Amino acid sequence: MTTSDAATAAGSAAPAAWCDRCGEAVAVGSHDGCAAARVLEPPRFCAYCRRRMKVQVLPVGWAAVCVEHGEIRG
């Protein structure tokens, strides 16, 4: 499930308001460093509610779970 699928599954059609790496508002500041880091790292915060997610790194990727919006994999 992708991040957009998680939002749809949760009933939210709104775009992500929070950076999934640093947890700060997407509209505030530049998140170029976050985007570069996300190439190699899993998300740490839910992009829709800003909750810290439970992240498990697996040999074939990663899984991140938000208690409100469910699981995303990468």
GROMACS .gro file of N, CA and C in nm:
model
  222
    1MET      N    1   0.085  -0.117   0.000
    1MET     CA    2   0.000   0.000   0.000
    1MET      C    3   0.089   0.123   0.000
    2THR      N    4   0.060   0.219  -0.082
    2THR     CA    5   0.137   0.342  -0.088
    2THR      C    6   0.079   0.444   0.008
    3THR      N    7   0.147   0.555   0.023
    3THR     CA    8   0.100   0.660   0.114
    3THR      C    9  -0.036   0.711   0.071
    4SER      N   10  -0.057   0.731  -0.059
    4SER     CA   11  -0.187   0.781  -0.106
    4SER      C   12  -0.296   0.676  -0.084
    5ASP      N   13  -0.263   0.547  -0.097
    5ASP     CA   14  -0.359   0.442  -0.069
    5ASP      C   15  -0.399   0.442   0.077
    6ALA      N   16  -0.304   0.468   0.166
    6ALA     CA   17  -0.333   0.472   0.309
    6ALA      C   18  -0.430   0.585   0.340
    7ALA      N   19  -0.413   0.699   0.275
    7ALA     CA   20  -0.504   0.812   0.297
    7ALA      C   21  -0.643   0.780   0.245
    8THR      N   22  -0.651   0.716   0.130
    8THR     CA   23  -0.779   0.680   0.073
    8THR      C   24  -0.849   0.577   0.160
    9ALA      N   25  -0.774   0.479   0.209
    9ALA     CA   26  -0.830   0.377   0.296
    9ALA      C   27  -0.882   0.437   0.425
   10ALA      N   28  -0.820   0.542   0.472
   10ALA     CA   29  -0.861   0.606   0.596
   10ALA      C   30  -0.976   0.704   0.572
   11GLY      N   31  -1.016   0.725   0.447
   11GLY     CA   32  -1.126   0.814   0.416
   11GLY      C   33  -1.082   0.959   0.400
   12SER      N   34  -0.954   0.983   0.385
   12SER     CA   35  -0.902   1.119   0.371
   12SER      C   36  -0.855   1.140   0.228
   13ALA      N   37  -0.916   1.237   0.160
   13ALA     CA   38  -0.874   1.268   0.024
   13ALA      C   39  -0.782   1.390   0.024
   14ALA      N   40  -0.753   1.444   0.142
   14ALA     CA   41  -0.668   1.562   0.153
   14ALA      C   42  -0.522   1.526   0.125
   15PRO      N   43  -0.449   1.619   0.065
   15PRO     CA   44  -0.305   1.594   0.042
   15PRO      C   45  -0.229   1.592   0.174
   16ALA      N   46  -0.112   1.533   0.171
   16ALA     CA   47  -0.029   1.525   0.290
   16ALA      C   48   0.007   1.665   0.339
   17ALA      N   49  -0.009   1.689   0.468
   17ALA     CA   50   0.020   1.820   0.525
   17ALA      C   51   0.151   1.822   0.602
   18TRP      N   52   0.206   1.703   0.631
   18TRP     CA   53   0.325   1.692   0.715
   18TRP      C   54   0.434   1.615   0.641
   19CYS      N   55   0.559   1.652   0.666
   19CYS     CA   56   0.673   1.581   0.608
   19CYS      C   57   0.682   1.445   0.678
   20ASP      N   58   0.693   1.338   0.600
   20ASP     CA   59   0.697   1.205   0.659
   20ASP      C   60   0.834   1.167   0.715
   21ARG      N   61   0.932   1.256   0.702
   21ARG     CA   62   1.064   1.229   0.760
   21ARG      C   63   1.088   1.311   0.886
   22CYS      N   64   1.065   1.444   0.880
   22CYS     CA   65   1.094   1.528   0.997
   22CYS      C   66   0.971   1.562   1.080
   23GLY      N   67   0.851   1.545   1.023
   23GLY     CA   68   0.729   1.571   1.097
   23GLY      C   69   0.684   1.716   1.096
   24GLU      N   70   0.756   1.803   1.026
   24GLU     CA   71   0.717   1.944   1.019
   24GLU      C   72   0.620   1.967   0.904
   25ALA      N   73   0.552   2.080   0.905
   25ALA     CA   74   0.456   2.114   0.800
   25ALA      C   75   0.525   2.120   0.664
   26VAL      N   76   0.463   2.062   0.563
   26VAL     CA   77   0.519   2.060   0.428
   26VAL      C   78   0.528   2.201   0.370
   27ALA      N   79   0.431   2.286   0.404
   27ALA     CA   80   0.426   2.421   0.349
   27ALA      C   81   0.532   2.513   0.408
   28VAL      N   82   0.594   2.474   0.519
   28VAL     CA   83   0.692   2.560   0.586
   28VAL      C   84   0.833   2.512   0.557
   29GLY      N   85   0.912   2.597   0.498
   29GLY     CA   86   1.053   2.566   0.474
   29GLY      C   87   1.075   2.470   0.358
   30SER      N   88   1.202   2.445   0.334
   30SER     CA   89   1.241   2.354   0.228
   30SER      C   90   1.266   2.215   0.285
   31HIS      N   91   1.217   2.115   0.219
   31HIS     CA   92   1.234   1.977   0.264
   31HIS      C   93   1.320   1.899   0.164
   32ASP      N   94   1.415   1.969   0.100
   32ASP     CA   95   1.504   1.904   0.004
   32ASP      C   96   1.589   1.796   0.071
   33GLY      N   97   1.638   1.825   0.190
   33GLY     CA   98   1.718   1.727   0.265
   33GLY      C   99   1.635   1.606   0.303
   34CYS      N  100   1.510   1.629   0.338
   34CYS     CA  101   1.420   1.518   0.373
   34CYS      C  102   1.393   1.431   0.250
   35ALA      N  103   1.370   1.495   0.136
   35ALA     CA  104   1.344   1.420   0.013
   35ALA      C  105   1.465   1.336  -0.026
   36ALA      N  106   1.584   1.392  -0.010
   36ALA     CA  107   1.706   1.318  -0.043
   36ALA      C  108   1.725   1.199   0.053
   37ALA      N  109   1.697   1.220   0.180
   37ALA     CA  110   1.713   1.113   0.279
   37ALA      C  111   1.608   1.003   0.260
   38ARG      N  112   1.488   1.040   0.215
   38ARG     CA  113   1.380   0.942   0.197
   38ARG      C  114   1.408   0.843   0.085
   39VAL      N  115   1.505   0.872   0.000
   39VAL     CA  116   1.544   0.776  -0.103
   39VAL      C  117   1.599   0.650  -0.037
   40LEU      N  118   1.668   0.666   0.074
   40LEU     CA  119   1.732   0.553   0.142
   40LEU      C  120   1.665   0.511   0.273
   41GLU      N  121   1.580   0.596   0.330
   41GLU     CA  122   1.520   0.570   0.460
   41GLU      C  123   1.368   0.556   0.451
   42PRO      N  124   1.308   0.479   0.542
   42PRO     CA  125   1.161   0.473   0.548
   42PRO      C  126   1.106   0.600   0.613
   43PRO      N  127   0.975   0.626   0.598
   43PRO     CA  128   0.916   0.743   0.665
   43PRO      C  129   0.912   0.720   0.815
   44ARG      N  130   0.917   0.826   0.891
   44ARG     CA  131   0.912   0.817   1.038
   44ARG      C  132   0.784   0.875   1.095
   45PHE      N  133   0.721   0.968   1.022
   45PHE     CA  134   0.599   1.031   1.068
   45PHE      C  135   0.488   1.009   0.965
   46CYS      N  136   0.365   1.000   1.011
   46CYS     CA  137   0.251   0.991   0.919
   46CYS      C  138   0.234   1.126   0.852
   47ALA      N  139   0.223   1.127   0.721
   47ALA     CA  140   0.210   1.251   0.644
   47ALA      C  141   0.072   1.314   0.659
   48TYR      N  142  -0.024   1.242   0.714
   48TYR     CA  143  -0.162   1.291   0.725
   48TYR      C  144  -0.200   1.338   0.864
   49CYS      N  145  -0.137   1.279   0.969
   49CYS     CA  146  -0.174   1.317   1.106
   49CYS      C  147  -0.055   1.352   1.194
   50ARG      N  148   0.067   1.338   1.143
   50ARG     CA  149   0.191   1.374   1.212
   50ARG      C  150   0.227   1.282   1.329
   51ARG      N  151   0.158   1.171   1.340
   51ARG     CA  152   0.194   1.076   1.445
   51ARG      C  153   0.323   1.005   1.409
   52ARG      N  154   0.402   0.972   1.510
   52ARG     CA  155   0.523   0.893   1.492
   52ARG      C  156   0.477   0.751   1.458
   53MET      N  157   0.535   0.692   1.353
   53MET     CA  158   0.493   0.558   1.310
   53MET      C  159   0.589   0.452   1.362
   54LYS      N  160   0.536   0.332   1.376
   54LYS     CA  161   0.618   0.216   1.408
   54LYS      C  162   0.676   0.167   1.277
   55VAL      N  163   0.810   0.165   1.267
   55VAL     CA  164   0.878   0.130   1.142
   55VAL      C  165   0.957   0.002   1.162
   56GLN      N  166   0.943  -0.089   1.067
   56GLN     CA  167   1.022  -0.212   1.068
   56GLN      C  168   1.096  -0.221   0.935
   57VAL      N  169   1.228  -0.231   0.944
   57VAL     CA  170   1.310  -0.245   0.824
   57VAL      C  171   1.330  -0.394   0.798
   58LEU      N  172   1.295  -0.436   0.679
   58LEU     CA  173   1.301  -0.576   0.639
   58LEU      C  174   1.408  -0.595   0.532
   59PRO      N  175   1.454  -0.717   0.510
   59PRO     CA  176   1.553  -0.740   0.404
   59PRO      C  177   1.504  -0.700   0.264
   60VAL      N  178   1.374  -0.702   0.243
   60VAL     CA  179   1.319  -0.669   0.110
   60VAL      C  180   1.251  -0.532   0.105
   61GLY      N  181   1.268  -0.449   0.208
   61GLY     CA  182   1.205  -0.318   0.210
   61GLY      C  183   1.177  -0.273   0.352
   62TRP      N  184   1.063  -0.209   0.372
   62TRP     CA  185   1.025  -0.162   0.504
   62TRP      C  186   0.873  -0.161   0.517
   63ALA      N  187   0.825  -0.155   0.640
   63ALA     CA  188   0.683  -0.141   0.670
   63ALA      C  189   0.669  -0.036   0.779
   64ALA      N  190   0.577   0.058   0.761
   64ALA     CA  191   0.553   0.163   0.860
   64ALA      C  192   0.404   0.162   0.892
   65VAL      N  193   0.371   0.170   1.021
   65VAL     CA  194   0.232   0.162   1.064
   65VAL      C  195   0.194   0.285   1.144
   66CYS      N  196   0.088   0.352   1.099
   66CYS     CA  197   0.027   0.462   1.173
   66CYS      C  198  -0.098   0.406   1.240
   67VAL      N  199  -0.119   0.435   1.367
   67VAL     CA  200  -0.236   0.381   1.436
   67VAL      C  201  -0.366   0.436   1.379
   68GLU      N  202  -0.362   0.552   1.318
   68GLU     CA  203  -0.481   0.613   1.260
   68GLU      C  204  -0.502   0.573   1.113
   69HIS      N  205  -0.396   0.569   1.033
   69HIS     CA  206  -0.409   0.550   0.888
   69HIS      C  207  -0.360   0.416   0.835
   70GLY      N  208  -0.312   0.330   0.920
   70GLY     CA  209  -0.274   0.195   0.876
   70GLY      C  210  -0.130   0.183   0.829
   71GLU      N  211  -0.106   0.079   0.753
   71GLU     CA  212   0.030   0.041   0.712
   71GLU      C  213   0.062   0.086   0.571
   72ILE      N  214   0.187   0.128   0.552
   72ILE     CA  215   0.240   0.152   0.418
   72ILE      C  216   0.370   0.071   0.406
   73ARG      N  217   0.401   0.030   0.287
   73ARG     CA  218   0.522  -0.050   0.264
   73ARG      C  219   0.603   0.013   0.152
   74GLY      N  220   0.731  -0.016   0.158
   74GLY     CA  221   0.818   0.034   0.052
   74GLY      C  222   0.935  -0.055   0.031
   0.00000   0.00000   0.00000
